[in-house]
Short mmCIF file of N, CA and C in Angstrom, two decimals:
data_model
loop_
_atom_site.label_atom_id
_atom_site.label_comp_id
_atom_site.label_asym_id
_atom_site.label_seq_id
_atom_site.Cartn_x
_atom_site.Cartn_y
_atom_site.Cartn_z
N ASN A 1 -20.63 0.91 -5.91
CA ASN A 1 -19.90 0.79 -7.14
C ASN A 1 -19.82 -0.66 -7.60
N LYS A 2 -19.65 -1.59 -6.67
CA LYS A 2 -19.60 -3.01 -7.03
C LYS A 2 -20.91 -3.43 -7.69
N MET A 3 -22.02 -3.03 -7.12
CA MET A 3 -23.33 -3.39 -7.68
C MET A 3 -23.52 -2.75 -9.05
N GLN A 4 -23.05 -1.51 -9.22
CA GLN A 4 -23.16 -0.86 -10.53
C GLN A 4 -22.34 -1.61 -11.57
N LEU A 5 -21.11 -1.98 -11.21
CA LEU A 5 -20.27 -2.75 -12.14
C LEU A 5 -20.91 -4.08 -12.49
N GLU A 6 -21.46 -4.77 -11.50
CA GLU A 6 -22.09 -6.05 -11.77
C GLU A 6 -23.31 -5.89 -12.68
N SER A 7 -24.02 -4.79 -12.51
CA SER A 7 -25.17 -4.52 -13.37
C SER A 7 -24.73 -4.26 -14.82
N ILE A 8 -23.69 -3.48 -14.97
CA ILE A 8 -23.17 -3.17 -16.31
C ILE A 8 -22.60 -4.43 -16.96
N LEU A 9 -21.84 -5.19 -16.18
CA LEU A 9 -21.17 -6.38 -16.72
C LEU A 9 -22.08 -7.61 -16.79
N LYS A 10 -23.21 -7.51 -16.10
CA LYS A 10 -24.15 -8.63 -16.01
C LYS A 10 -23.45 -9.89 -15.48
N GLY A 11 -22.68 -9.68 -14.43
CA GLY A 11 -21.96 -10.79 -13.80
C GLY A 11 -21.36 -10.34 -12.49
N LYS A 12 -20.82 -11.30 -11.75
CA LYS A 12 -20.23 -11.02 -10.45
C LYS A 12 -18.86 -10.36 -10.59
N VAL A 13 -18.57 -9.45 -9.69
CA VAL A 13 -17.24 -8.85 -9.55
C VAL A 13 -16.66 -9.41 -8.26
N ASN A 14 -15.67 -10.27 -8.39
CA ASN A 14 -15.10 -10.96 -7.24
C ASN A 14 -13.72 -10.46 -6.84
N PHE A 15 -13.15 -9.56 -7.63
CA PHE A 15 -11.78 -9.10 -7.39
C PHE A 15 -11.77 -7.61 -7.08
N PHE A 16 -10.88 -7.23 -6.19
CA PHE A 16 -10.73 -5.82 -5.80
C PHE A 16 -9.24 -5.48 -5.80
N ALA A 17 -8.90 -4.29 -6.20
CA ALA A 17 -7.52 -3.80 -6.10
C ALA A 17 -7.54 -2.53 -5.26
N TYR A 18 -6.75 -2.54 -4.19
CA TYR A 18 -6.67 -1.36 -3.33
C TYR A 18 -5.99 -0.23 -4.09
N PRO A 19 -6.65 0.92 -4.18
CA PRO A 19 -5.97 2.07 -4.78
C PRO A 19 -4.73 2.42 -3.95
N TYR A 20 -3.64 2.62 -4.58
CA TYR A 20 -2.37 2.92 -3.89
C TYR A 20 -2.01 1.83 -2.88
N GLY A 21 -2.43 0.60 -3.08
CA GLY A 21 -2.47 -0.51 -2.16
C GLY A 21 -1.30 -0.88 -1.30
N GLU A 22 -0.46 0.05 -0.94
CA GLU A 22 0.58 -0.29 0.05
C GLU A 22 -0.11 -0.56 1.38
N ARG A 23 0.54 -1.32 2.22
CA ARG A 23 -0.09 -1.71 3.50
C ARG A 23 -0.51 -0.50 4.33
N SER A 24 0.18 0.60 4.20
CA SER A 24 -0.17 1.79 4.98
C SER A 24 -1.44 2.48 4.47
N PHE A 25 -1.98 2.06 3.31
CA PHE A 25 -3.15 2.70 2.73
C PHE A 25 -4.46 1.95 3.02
N TYR A 26 -4.39 0.85 3.74
CA TYR A 26 -5.61 0.17 4.16
C TYR A 26 -5.41 -0.38 5.56
N ASN A 27 -6.51 -0.71 6.21
CA ASN A 27 -6.43 -1.15 7.60
C ASN A 27 -7.43 -2.29 7.85
N GLU A 28 -7.60 -2.69 9.09
CA GLU A 28 -8.50 -3.80 9.41
C GLU A 28 -9.95 -3.50 9.00
N THR A 29 -10.37 -2.25 9.10
CA THR A 29 -11.73 -1.89 8.71
C THR A 29 -11.92 -2.07 7.21
N SER A 30 -10.99 -1.56 6.42
CA SER A 30 -11.12 -1.71 4.97
C SER A 30 -10.97 -3.18 4.56
N LEU A 31 -10.08 -3.92 5.23
CA LEU A 31 -9.94 -5.35 4.96
C LEU A 31 -11.26 -6.08 5.23
N SER A 32 -11.92 -5.73 6.31
CA SER A 32 -13.19 -6.36 6.66
C SER A 32 -14.25 -6.10 5.60
N ILE A 33 -14.32 -4.88 5.12
CA ILE A 33 -15.29 -4.53 4.07
C ILE A 33 -15.00 -5.32 2.81
N VAL A 34 -13.74 -5.40 2.43
CA VAL A 34 -13.36 -6.15 1.23
C VAL A 34 -13.69 -7.63 1.41
N LYS A 35 -13.39 -8.21 2.57
CA LYS A 35 -13.67 -9.63 2.82
C LYS A 35 -15.17 -9.93 2.72
N ASP A 36 -16.00 -8.97 3.11
CA ASP A 36 -17.45 -9.16 3.06
C ASP A 36 -18.01 -9.07 1.63
N ASN A 37 -17.23 -8.52 0.70
CA ASN A 37 -17.78 -8.24 -0.63
C ASN A 37 -17.03 -8.86 -1.80
N PHE A 38 -15.83 -9.36 -1.56
CA PHE A 38 -15.00 -9.87 -2.66
C PHE A 38 -14.35 -11.19 -2.25
N LYS A 39 -13.91 -11.96 -3.24
CA LYS A 39 -13.21 -13.22 -2.97
C LYS A 39 -11.70 -13.02 -2.89
N PHE A 40 -11.19 -12.02 -3.61
CA PHE A 40 -9.75 -11.76 -3.66
C PHE A 40 -9.52 -10.26 -3.73
N ALA A 41 -8.37 -9.80 -3.21
CA ALA A 41 -8.00 -8.39 -3.31
C ALA A 41 -6.50 -8.29 -3.53
N PHE A 42 -6.13 -7.31 -4.34
CA PHE A 42 -4.73 -7.12 -4.70
C PHE A 42 -4.17 -5.86 -4.08
N SER A 43 -3.02 -5.99 -3.48
CA SER A 43 -2.31 -4.88 -2.86
C SER A 43 -1.42 -4.23 -3.90
N ASN A 44 -0.50 -3.43 -3.45
CA ASN A 44 0.42 -2.77 -4.37
C ASN A 44 1.83 -2.84 -3.81
N PHE A 45 2.23 -4.04 -3.47
CA PHE A 45 3.62 -4.29 -3.10
C PHE A 45 4.06 -5.51 -3.89
N PRO A 46 5.33 -5.56 -4.27
CA PRO A 46 5.79 -6.64 -5.14
C PRO A 46 5.86 -7.98 -4.42
N GLY A 47 5.68 -9.01 -5.17
CA GLY A 47 5.80 -10.36 -4.63
C GLY A 47 5.08 -11.34 -5.50
N LEU A 48 5.33 -12.60 -5.27
CA LEU A 48 4.67 -13.67 -6.00
C LEU A 48 3.56 -14.25 -5.14
N ILE A 49 2.54 -14.77 -5.77
CA ILE A 49 1.43 -15.38 -5.06
C ILE A 49 1.72 -16.88 -4.89
N HIS A 50 1.50 -17.36 -3.66
CA HIS A 50 1.73 -18.75 -3.32
C HIS A 50 0.44 -19.33 -2.74
N ASN A 51 0.41 -20.64 -2.54
CA ASN A 51 -0.79 -21.29 -1.98
C ASN A 51 -1.21 -20.72 -0.64
N ASP A 52 -0.25 -20.26 0.15
CA ASP A 52 -0.57 -19.74 1.48
C ASP A 52 -0.70 -18.22 1.52
N SER A 53 -0.73 -17.57 0.36
CA SER A 53 -0.88 -16.11 0.33
C SER A 53 -2.25 -15.70 0.86
N ASN A 54 -2.29 -14.58 1.55
CA ASN A 54 -3.55 -14.02 2.04
C ASN A 54 -4.37 -13.57 0.83
N HIS A 55 -5.57 -14.11 0.67
CA HIS A 55 -6.41 -13.80 -0.49
C HIS A 55 -6.84 -12.34 -0.54
N TYR A 56 -6.68 -11.62 0.54
CA TYR A 56 -7.11 -10.22 0.60
C TYR A 56 -5.95 -9.24 0.63
N GLU A 57 -4.74 -9.75 0.46
CA GLU A 57 -3.56 -8.90 0.37
C GLU A 57 -2.58 -9.51 -0.64
N LEU A 58 -3.11 -9.89 -1.79
CA LEU A 58 -2.25 -10.49 -2.81
C LEU A 58 -1.31 -9.44 -3.38
N PRO A 59 -0.05 -9.77 -3.54
CA PRO A 59 0.90 -8.80 -4.09
C PRO A 59 0.68 -8.60 -5.59
N ARG A 60 1.13 -7.48 -6.09
CA ARG A 60 1.12 -7.24 -7.53
C ARG A 60 2.29 -6.32 -7.85
N PHE A 61 2.71 -6.38 -9.07
CA PHE A 61 3.80 -5.54 -9.53
C PHE A 61 3.22 -4.35 -10.28
N ILE A 62 3.76 -3.18 -10.02
CA ILE A 62 3.33 -1.97 -10.71
C ILE A 62 3.91 -1.99 -12.12
N VAL A 63 3.06 -1.72 -13.10
CA VAL A 63 3.50 -1.58 -14.49
C VAL A 63 3.11 -0.19 -14.94
N ARG A 64 4.07 0.53 -15.43
CA ARG A 64 3.85 1.90 -15.90
C ARG A 64 3.86 1.94 -17.43
N ASP A 65 3.77 3.09 -17.97
CA ASP A 65 3.79 3.29 -19.42
C ASP A 65 5.24 3.37 -19.88
N TRP A 66 5.95 2.22 -19.74
CA TRP A 66 7.35 2.16 -20.08
C TRP A 66 7.53 1.80 -21.55
N ASP A 67 8.66 2.20 -22.12
CA ASP A 67 8.95 1.71 -23.47
C ASP A 67 9.33 0.23 -23.36
N LEU A 68 9.39 -0.45 -24.49
CA LEU A 68 9.55 -1.90 -24.51
C LEU A 68 10.83 -2.36 -23.82
N SER A 69 11.93 -1.67 -24.01
CA SER A 69 13.19 -2.13 -23.40
C SER A 69 13.14 -2.02 -21.88
N ILE A 70 12.55 -0.96 -21.37
CA ILE A 70 12.41 -0.81 -19.91
C ILE A 70 11.45 -1.87 -19.37
N PHE A 71 10.35 -2.11 -20.09
CA PHE A 71 9.39 -3.12 -19.66
C PHE A 71 10.04 -4.50 -19.59
N LYS A 72 10.80 -4.87 -20.60
CA LYS A 72 11.49 -6.17 -20.60
C LYS A 72 12.41 -6.29 -19.39
N ASN A 73 13.17 -5.25 -19.11
CA ASN A 73 14.08 -5.26 -17.97
C ASN A 73 13.31 -5.38 -16.65
N LYS A 74 12.24 -4.61 -16.51
CA LYS A 74 11.42 -4.66 -15.29
C LYS A 74 10.80 -6.04 -15.13
N LEU A 75 10.30 -6.61 -16.22
CA LEU A 75 9.67 -7.92 -16.16
C LEU A 75 10.64 -8.97 -15.67
N LEU A 76 11.86 -8.95 -16.17
CA LEU A 76 12.88 -9.89 -15.69
C LEU A 76 13.15 -9.70 -14.20
N ASN A 77 13.20 -8.46 -13.77
CA ASN A 77 13.46 -8.17 -12.35
C ASN A 77 12.29 -8.56 -11.45
N PHE A 78 11.06 -8.47 -11.97
CA PHE A 78 9.90 -8.86 -11.16
C PHE A 78 10.05 -10.28 -10.65
N PHE A 79 10.50 -11.17 -11.52
CA PHE A 79 10.54 -12.58 -11.16
C PHE A 79 11.85 -12.99 -10.52
N ASN A 80 12.78 -12.07 -10.41
CA ASN A 80 13.99 -12.30 -9.64
C ASN A 80 13.87 -11.69 -8.26
N HIS A 81 12.72 -11.12 -7.97
CA HIS A 81 12.44 -10.45 -6.69
C HIS A 81 12.46 -11.47 -5.55
N LYS A 82 13.11 -11.12 -4.49
CA LYS A 82 13.15 -12.01 -3.32
C LYS A 82 12.36 -11.39 -2.19
#
């Protein structure tokens, strides 16, 4: 699939997002495959990215099809996350 995307896009695909990317949905084997093929990968647990973040388990915030008021509230909470 990576090669197909690169062919369609006529460029490198360096980023990967784990489907359902909670830590329980991937393991050392899948991490190894991702490390061999991508420069960065995004998980599905909240958090901010820092200089020492693992490039293959970068956190991300889930965004749903929320109305604007809910999205604004969620966005504020994302960055108050500890």
